Amino acid sequence: MTSPSRRERSTFAPKSLPLRRLRADSGFIFSQDALADLTEAEINSIVPPSPIYKIVMTGGPCGGKTTCLDRLSNYLRERGFERVSFILDCSVVNKSPEAFTLMVSNGMPFDYLGAVDGMPTVVQDTVMDIQIGLEDGFERLLRARGKPAVLLCDRGLMDGAAYMTEEEWDKLIKKRDVDSRDVDSVSELREGRYNAVYHMVTAAEGAEQFYTLENNQVRTETPEQARQLDHRTRKAWVGHPNLKIFDNSTSFEKKLQRVVEEMSRLVGLPHCLERVTTKFLVRGEPDLDSFPEDVTFQIFAVEKAYVHNEGRLRQENITQEYSFIRKRSQINKSGEEYGSVYGWTSVQKTTDGQVIETKRIITKREYYSLFNSRDMGRHVVRQKRISFIWNMQSFTIHVYRQPVDDVCILHAQGRSGGGEVELPSFLDVERRLTDTEEDQKYGSFKISLKT
């Protein structure tokens, strides 16, 4: 079997999106004289020639987050990526530290949180400033370097929501929007910055005998507090399309290995994951009022357009290749759309049955440039999506609006320990979908075709 890492790079991988088009789409158009005055690092900063993956490691206290960050870093470095032509360069694997821990370890006392009324919000606002600065600074360096890279983030911007009430969080986001401080919506903080979010469930939930705070001087939570905080953290990230939850249903070593496998799949390294997502046919759009009160969900409007003719194959072992772009907008309680984020995905199907996906976050300008050159032999697909977590499993319901309005599909990410997906009892699931020709008609690739 040919592993994804050893295949010839697809001409539709992130690196190959036309440089001139990307430069124009980013708003940077230069004359030859202007280009001559720029260094290689400056040009790379404007138009990075290689992909950069940003992965958030989060979770409750004593979930294994710090250990896992070290495991991922060592795993990448030990592979010697330069000599086997992986899509990563081991010398540019960086870790962005947790901002709150950074503040406390540098002298901020805990009593600042209750010093005066409103202080927790000011602290969280400062944490967000530091986190954004750290992430953007590391990313700027990696872009200038010009080589494929992974940025591992010790927590992400949405983690702050777990430490505030919903009202306090909403007020903070609105304040930052008014101040024009790089936040227009929660969607930008959540899926607009990160390629994946890996949540390590606290040992206090499922592995209580191993719960300890001895390895973190700034944490003081009891097991019950740890479980509550873990739940609030998971809730904060609901809606990210690549949220993975790693519970304690297996040994700690297997828990770490599962994270390594997920990361390998994301960035294109060999892995042992046979199934990423399981899909089920649902009998009609679910009634959101039937969801249990403790199940938090987020609703999105999705626009999806295909931009590559799948008949243009570039490699002998590829049987099918295409790409699509996606606009994903959150829907608030009033039914209004806001906070759009944009993505590009390349899909390759190989002769040995593998499906290889490459994803990249793109700008609004890039999206509409590609949208204008979309495959006119296909419909633009529009969906309503409902994302939620239930019983340590991540689900997204795809309700089709156009070009059909009678298809509803449940996408399920099972438990980290493997095994069958446990389906929510409040959904009317008809059956599991397979990769047969009959069931492929329920996918957007087939639905988008004009007859």
Coordinates of C-alpha atoms in Angstrom, one line a residue, residues 11-319:
T11 CA -0.8 19.8 -8.1
F12 CA -3.8 20.9 -6.0
A13 CA -2.1 20.8 -2.7
P14 CA -2.0 24.1 -0.8
K15 CA 1.5 24.9 -2.1
S16 CA 0.3 24.8 -5.8
L17 CA -2.5 27.4 -5.6
P18 CA -1.2 29.9 -8.2
L19 CA 1.2 32.4 -6.6
R20 CA 0.0 35.3 -8.7
R21 CA -3.6 34.6 -8.0
L22 CA -3.0 34.3 -4.3
R23 CA -1.0 37.5 -4.2
A24 CA -3.9 39.3 -5.9
D25 CA -6.5 37.7 -3.7
S26 CA -4.6 38.7 -0.6
G27 CA -4.7 42.3 -1.7
F28 CA -0.9 42.4 -2.5
I29 CA -0.1 43.3 -6.1
F30 CA 3.5 44.2 -6.9
S31 CA 5.4 45.4 -9.9
Q32 CA 8.6 43.6 -10.8
D33 CA 10.6 46.5 -9.4
A34 CA 8.8 46.2 -6.1
L35 CA 9.3 42.5 -6.0
A36 CA 13.0 43.0 -6.6
D37 CA 13.2 45.1 -3.4
L38 CA 11.7 42.4 -1.2
T39 CA 13.7 39.7 0.5
E40 CA 12.7 36.0 0.2
A41 CA 11.4 36.1 3.8
E42 CA 9.2 39.1 3.0
I43 CA 7.7 37.5 -0.1
N44 CA 7.1 34.3 1.9
S45 CA 5.3 36.3 4.6
I46 CA 2.9 37.7 2.0
V47 CA 2.4 34.5 0.0
P48 CA 3.6 31.4 2.0
P49 CA 4.8 28.8 -0.4
S50 CA 4.0 25.9 1.9
P51 CA 1.2 25.0 4.3
I52 CA 1.2 25.9 8.0
Y53 CA -1.1 23.8 10.3
K54 CA -2.3 25.3 13.5
I55 CA -3.5 22.7 16.1
V56 CA -5.0 23.6 19.5
M57 CA -4.4 21.2 22.4
T58 CA -7.0 21.8 25.1
G59 CA -8.9 20.0 27.8
G60 CA -9.6 19.8 31.5
P61 CA -7.0 19.7 34.3
C62 CA -4.8 16.6 34.3
G63 CA -6.0 15.4 30.9
G64 CA -2.5 14.9 29.5
K65 CA -2.3 18.0 27.4
T66 CA 1.2 19.0 28.2
T67 CA 2.5 15.4 27.9
C68 CA 0.8 15.2 24.5
L69 CA 2.3 18.4 23.3
D70 CA 5.7 17.0 24.0
R71 CA 4.8 13.7 22.3
L72 CA 3.6 15.4 19.2
S73 CA 6.7 17.6 19.0
N74 CA 9.1 14.6 19.5
Y75 CA 7.1 12.5 17.0
L76 CA 7.5 15.1 14.3
R77 CA 11.1 15.6 14.9
E78 CA 12.0 12.0 15.1
R79 CA 10.6 11.3 11.6
G80 CA 13.4 13.3 9.9
F81 CA 10.8 14.8 7.5
E82 CA 13.2 16.6 5.2
R83 CA 14.8 13.3 3.9
V84 CA 11.5 11.4 3.3
S85 CA 9.7 14.3 1.7
F86 CA 6.9 14.6 4.2
I87 CA 4.8 17.7 3.9
L88 CA 6.4 19.0 7.2
D89 CA 9.8 20.2 8.1
C90 CA 10.8 19.0 11.6
S91 CA 12.9 22.1 12.2
V92 CA 9.8 24.3 12.2
V93 CA 7.6 22.5 14.6
N94 CA 6.8 25.2 17.2
K95 CA 4.8 25.3 20.4
S96 CA 2.8 28.3 21.5
P97 CA 2.6 28.4 25.4
E98 CA -0.6 28.8 27.4
A99 CA -1.0 32.6 28.0
F100 CA -2.6 32.4 31.5
T101 CA 0.2 30.1 32.8
L102 CA 2.7 32.4 31.3
M103 CA 1.2 35.4 33.2
V104 CA 1.1 33.5 36.5
S105 CA 4.5 32.0 36.2
N106 CA 5.9 35.6 35.6
G107 CA 4.4 37.1 38.7
M108 CA 0.7 37.7 38.4
P109 CA -0.9 36.6 41.7
F110 CA -4.2 34.7 41.7
D111 CA -5.8 37.4 43.9
Y112 CA -5.8 39.7 40.9
L113 CA -8.9 37.8 39.7
G114 CA -10.9 39.1 42.7
A115 CA -9.1 42.4 43.4
V116 CA -11.9 44.7 42.1
D117 CA -15.2 44.3 40.3
G118 CA -14.8 43.2 36.7
M119 CA -11.2 42.1 37.1
P120 CA -11.8 38.6 35.7
T121 CA -12.9 40.1 32.4
V122 CA -9.8 42.3 32.2
V123 CA -7.6 39.3 32.9
Q124 CA -9.2 37.3 30.2
D125 CA -9.0 40.2 27.8
T126 CA -5.3 40.4 28.5
V127 CA -4.9 36.6 28.1
M128 CA -6.5 36.9 24.7
D129 CA -4.1 39.7 23.7
I130 CA -1.1 37.7 24.7
Q131 CA -2.4 34.5 23.1
I132 CA -3.1 36.3 19.8
G133 CA 0.3 37.9 19.9
L134 CA 2.1 34.6 20.5
E135 CA 0.2 32.7 17.8
D136 CA 0.5 35.4 15.2
G137 CA 4.2 36.0 16.0
F138 CA 5.1 32.3 15.6
E139 CA 3.0 32.1 12.5
R140 CA 4.7 35.1 11.0
L141 CA 8.1 33.5 11.6
L142 CA 6.9 30.2 10.0
R143 CA 5.5 32.0 7.0
A144 CA 8.8 33.9 6.4
R145 CA 10.7 30.6 6.8
G146 CA 8.9 29.3 3.8
K147 CA 8.7 25.6 4.7
P148 CA 5.8 23.4 5.7
A149 CA 5.2 23.7 9.4
V150 CA 3.0 22.8 12.4
L151 CA 2.1 25.3 15.1
L152 CA 1.0 23.5 18.3
C153 CA -1.0 25.8 20.5
D154 CA -1.2 25.2 24.2
R155 CA -4.9 26.1 24.4
G156 CA -6.7 28.4 22.0
L157 CA -8.7 31.6 22.1
M158 CA -12.0 29.9 22.8
D159 CA -10.8 28.4 26.0
G160 CA -11.4 31.7 27.7
A161 CA -15.2 31.1 27.4
A162 CA -14.9 28.2 29.9
Y163 CA -13.7 30.6 32.6
M164 CA -16.5 33.2 32.1
T165 CA -20.3 33.3 32.1
E166 CA -21.9 33.4 28.7
E167 CA -22.9 37.0 29.3
E168 CA -19.3 38.0 30.2
W169 CA -17.9 36.3 27.2
D170 CA -20.4 37.9 24.8
K171 CA -19.6 41.3 26.3
L172 CA -15.9 40.7 25.9
I173 CA -16.3 39.7 22.2
K174 CA -18.4 42.7 21.5
K175 CA -16.0 45.0 23.2
R176 CA -13.0 43.7 21.2
D177 CA -15.1 44.1 18.0
V178 CA -15.9 47.7 18.8
D179 CA -12.2 48.3 19.6
S180 CA -11.3 46.7 16.2
R181 CA -9.0 44.3 18.0
D182 CA -9.0 41.4 15.4
V183 CA -12.3 39.9 16.6
D184 CA -15.4 40.2 14.4
S185 CA -17.1 37.1 15.6
V186 CA -16.7 33.9 17.7
S187 CA -16.5 32.0 14.4
E188 CA -13.2 33.8 13.6
L189 CA -11.8 32.8 17.0
R190 CA -12.9 29.2 16.7
E191 CA -12.6 27.8 13.1
G192 CA -11.1 30.9 11.4
R193 CA -7.7 30.5 13.1
Y194 CA -7.2 26.8 13.7
N195 CA -7.1 23.7 11.5
A196 CA -8.0 21.3 14.3
V197 CA -8.8 21.2 18.0
Y198 CA -7.8 18.2 20.2
H199 CA -9.6 18.0 23.5
M200 CA -7.9 15.8 26.2
V201 CA -10.6 14.9 28.7
T202 CA -9.6 15.3 32.4
A203 CA -8.5 12.2 34.3
A204 CA -11.1 13.2 36.8
E205 CA -13.7 11.8 34.3
G206 CA -13.1 8.2 33.7
A207 CA -9.6 7.8 35.3
E208 CA -10.1 9.3 38.7
Q209 CA -7.3 7.3 40.3
F210 CA -4.8 9.2 38.2
Y211 CA -6.1 12.7 38.8
T212 CA -3.3 14.9 40.2
L213 CA -2.3 18.6 40.0
E214 CA 1.3 18.1 41.2
N215 CA 2.6 18.8 37.6
N216 CA 0.9 22.2 37.3
Q217 CA 1.5 24.8 40.0
V218 CA -1.2 27.2 38.8
R219 CA -4.0 24.6 39.0
T220 CA -6.0 24.0 42.2
E221 CA -9.3 22.3 41.0
T222 CA -10.9 19.4 42.9
P223 CA -12.0 16.4 40.7
E224 CA -15.6 17.8 40.6
Q225 CA -14.4 21.2 39.6
A226 CA -12.1 19.6 37.0
R227 CA -15.1 17.7 35.5
Q228 CA -17.1 20.9 35.3
L229 CA -14.3 22.9 33.7
D230 CA -13.7 20.1 31.2
H231 CA -17.4 20.2 30.2
R232 CA -17.3 24.0 29.8
T233 CA -14.2 23.8 27.7
R234 CA -15.7 21.2 25.3
K235 CA -18.8 23.3 25.1
A236 CA -16.7 26.4 24.1
W237 CA -15.3 24.6 21.1
V238 CA -18.6 23.1 19.8
G239 CA -18.9 24.2 16.2
H240 CA -15.3 23.7 15.1
P241 CA -15.5 21.3 12.1
N242 CA -12.4 19.3 13.2
L243 CA -13.0 19.1 17.0
K244 CA -11.7 15.7 18.3
I245 CA -12.4 14.5 21.9
F246 CA -10.0 12.0 23.5
D247 CA -11.6 10.4 26.6
N248 CA -10.2 8.0 29.1
S249 CA -11.9 4.8 27.8
T250 CA -8.4 3.4 27.0
S251 CA -5.0 3.5 28.7
F252 CA -3.2 6.8 28.8
E253 CA -0.6 5.6 26.3
K254 CA -3.4 4.6 23.8
K255 CA -5.0 8.0 24.4
L256 CA -1.8 9.7 23.4
Q257 CA -1.3 7.4 20.4
R258 CA -4.8 8.3 19.2
V259 CA -3.9 12.0 19.2
V260 CA -0.7 11.2 17.2
E261 CA -2.8 9.3 14.7
E262 CA -5.3 12.1 14.2
M263 CA -2.5 14.7 13.8
S264 CA -0.8 12.4 11.3
R265 CA -4.0 12.1 9.3
L266 CA -4.4 15.9 9.3
V267 CA -0.9 16.8 8.1
G268 CA -0.4 13.8 5.7
L269 CA 1.8 11.4 7.6
P270 CA 1.2 7.7 7.6
H271 CA -1.5 6.6 10.1
C272 CA -3.6 3.6 11.1
L273 CA -7.0 5.3 11.2
E274 CA -9.3 3.3 8.9
R275 CA -12.4 5.4 9.4
V276 CA -12.5 9.1 10.1
T277 CA -16.2 9.9 10.0
T278 CA -19.2 7.6 10.0
K279 CA -22.3 8.9 8.2
F280 CA -26.0 8.1 8.9
L281 CA -29.2 8.8 7.0
V282 CA -31.6 10.7 9.2
R283 CA -35.4 10.8 8.6
G284 CA -35.9 14.5 8.1
E285 CA -34.6 17.6 9.8
P286 CA -34.5 17.2 13.6
D287 CA -36.5 19.3 16.0
L288 CA -34.0 21.3 18.0
D289 CA -36.5 21.5 20.9
S290 CA -36.1 17.7 21.3
F291 CA -32.4 18.1 22.2
P292 CA -31.6 17.5 25.9
E293 CA -31.0 20.7 27.9
D294 CA -27.4 19.7 28.6
V295 CA -26.6 19.3 24.9
T296 CA -25.2 22.6 23.5
F297 CA -25.4 23.0 19.8
Q298 CA -24.3 25.6 17.2
I299 CA -26.1 26.2 13.9
F300 CA -24.3 27.2 10.6
A301 CA -25.2 28.1 7.0
V302 CA -22.8 26.5 4.6
E303 CA -22.2 27.3 0.9
K304 CA -20.1 24.8 -1.0
A305 CA -18.8 25.1 -4.6
Y306 CA -16.6 22.7 -6.6
V307 CA -13.7 24.3 -8.4
H308 CA -11.8 21.5 -10.2
N309 CA -12.8 19.2 -13.0
E310 CA -12.3 15.7 -11.5
G311 CA -11.4 14.3 -15.0
R312 CA -8.0 16.0 -15.0
L313 CA -5.9 13.3 -13.2
R314 CA -2.2 14.1 -12.5
Q315 CA -0.9 10.8 -11.1
E316 CA -1.1 7.2 -12.2
N317 CA -2.3 5.9 -8.8
I318 CA -5.1 8.6 -8.5
T319 CA -8.5 7.5 -9.8

